[in-house]
């Protein structure tokens, strides 16, 4: 389980409470992701750290549309 103190809001979520609050909780081997605006206590996705890093690299390589 992920400690709630480790959750960080995405900088793309906007200012204040944000419009689309996506949070991540990095761990030594896994990264957890949740939608903190609608379901902060449920619906957490967890990925191996290496797979999440590949996912981020793919997003960065495609850039904004």
Short mmCIF file of C-alpha atoms in Angstrom, two decimals:
data_model
loop_
_atom_site.label_atom_id
_atom_site.label_comp_id
_atom_site.label_asym_id
_atom_site.label_seq_id
_atom_site.Cartn_x
_atom_site.Cartn_y
_atom_site.Cartn_z
CA UNK A 1 0.00 0.00 0.00
CA UNK A 2 1.15 3.55 -0.72
CA UNK A 3 1.63 6.03 2.11
CA UNK A 4 -0.66 9.00 1.52
CA UNK A 5 2.17 11.39 2.44
CA UNK A 6 4.01 10.39 -0.74
CA UNK A 7 1.32 11.50 -3.22
CA UNK A 8 2.28 14.42 -5.51
CA UNK A 9 -0.08 16.29 -7.80
CA UNK A 10 0.89 16.58 -11.45
CA UNK A 11 2.03 20.04 -12.53
CA UNK A 12 -0.40 19.66 -15.45
CA UNK A 13 -3.39 19.48 -13.08
CA UNK A 14 -3.62 23.26 -12.93
CA UNK A 15 -3.43 25.74 -10.08
CA UNK A 16 -5.20 25.51 -6.74
CA UNK A 17 -7.30 22.38 -6.60
CA UNK A 18 -6.69 21.84 -10.32
CA UNK A 19 -9.22 20.89 -12.95
CA UNK A 20 -7.97 17.36 -13.51
CA UNK A 21 -6.04 16.20 -10.47
CA UNK A 22 -3.71 13.37 -11.31
CA UNK A 23 -1.36 12.32 -8.53
CA UNK A 24 1.56 9.92 -8.40
CA UNK A 25 3.28 8.19 -5.50
CA UNK A 26 6.75 6.98 -6.46
CA UNK A 27 8.19 3.98 -4.68
CA UNK A 28 11.49 2.12 -5.05
CA UNK A 29 10.06 -0.48 -7.44
CA UNK A 30 6.58 0.76 -8.39
CA UNK A 31 4.72 3.98 -9.23
CA UNK A 32 1.10 4.45 -8.16
CA UNK A 33 -1.27 6.77 -10.03
CA UNK A 34 -4.69 8.04 -8.97
CA UNK A 35 -7.39 10.54 -9.89
CA UNK A 36 -7.52 12.55 -6.68
CA UNK A 37 -10.43 14.74 -7.74
CA UNK A 38 -13.08 12.05 -8.12
CA UNK A 39 -11.77 8.95 -6.32
CA UNK A 40 -8.84 9.73 -4.00
CA UNK A 41 -9.31 6.67 -1.79
CA UNK A 42 -9.92 4.10 -4.53
CA UNK A 43 -9.07 3.30 -8.14
CA UNK A 44 -5.29 3.44 -7.78
CA UNK A 45 -3.21 2.02 -10.62
CA UNK A 46 0.27 0.67 -9.85
CA UNK A 47 3.01 0.10 -12.43
CA UNK A 48 6.55 -1.25 -12.26
CA UNK A 49 8.91 1.76 -12.15
CA UNK A 50 10.66 0.77 -15.39
CA UNK A 51 7.37 0.48 -17.31
CA UNK A 52 6.21 3.87 -15.98
CA UNK A 53 9.51 5.46 -17.06
CA UNK A 54 9.00 4.08 -20.59
CA UNK A 55 5.46 5.44 -20.59
CA UNK A 56 6.68 8.93 -19.62
CA UNK A 57 9.41 8.82 -22.28
CA UNK A 58 6.80 7.91 -24.91
CA UNK A 59 4.60 10.83 -23.82
CA UNK A 60 7.52 13.25 -23.96
CA UNK A 61 8.57 12.07 -27.42
CA UNK A 62 5.12 12.79 -28.86
CA UNK A 63 4.84 16.24 -27.29
CA UNK A 64 1.67 18.31 -26.97
CA UNK A 65 -0.84 18.14 -29.80
#
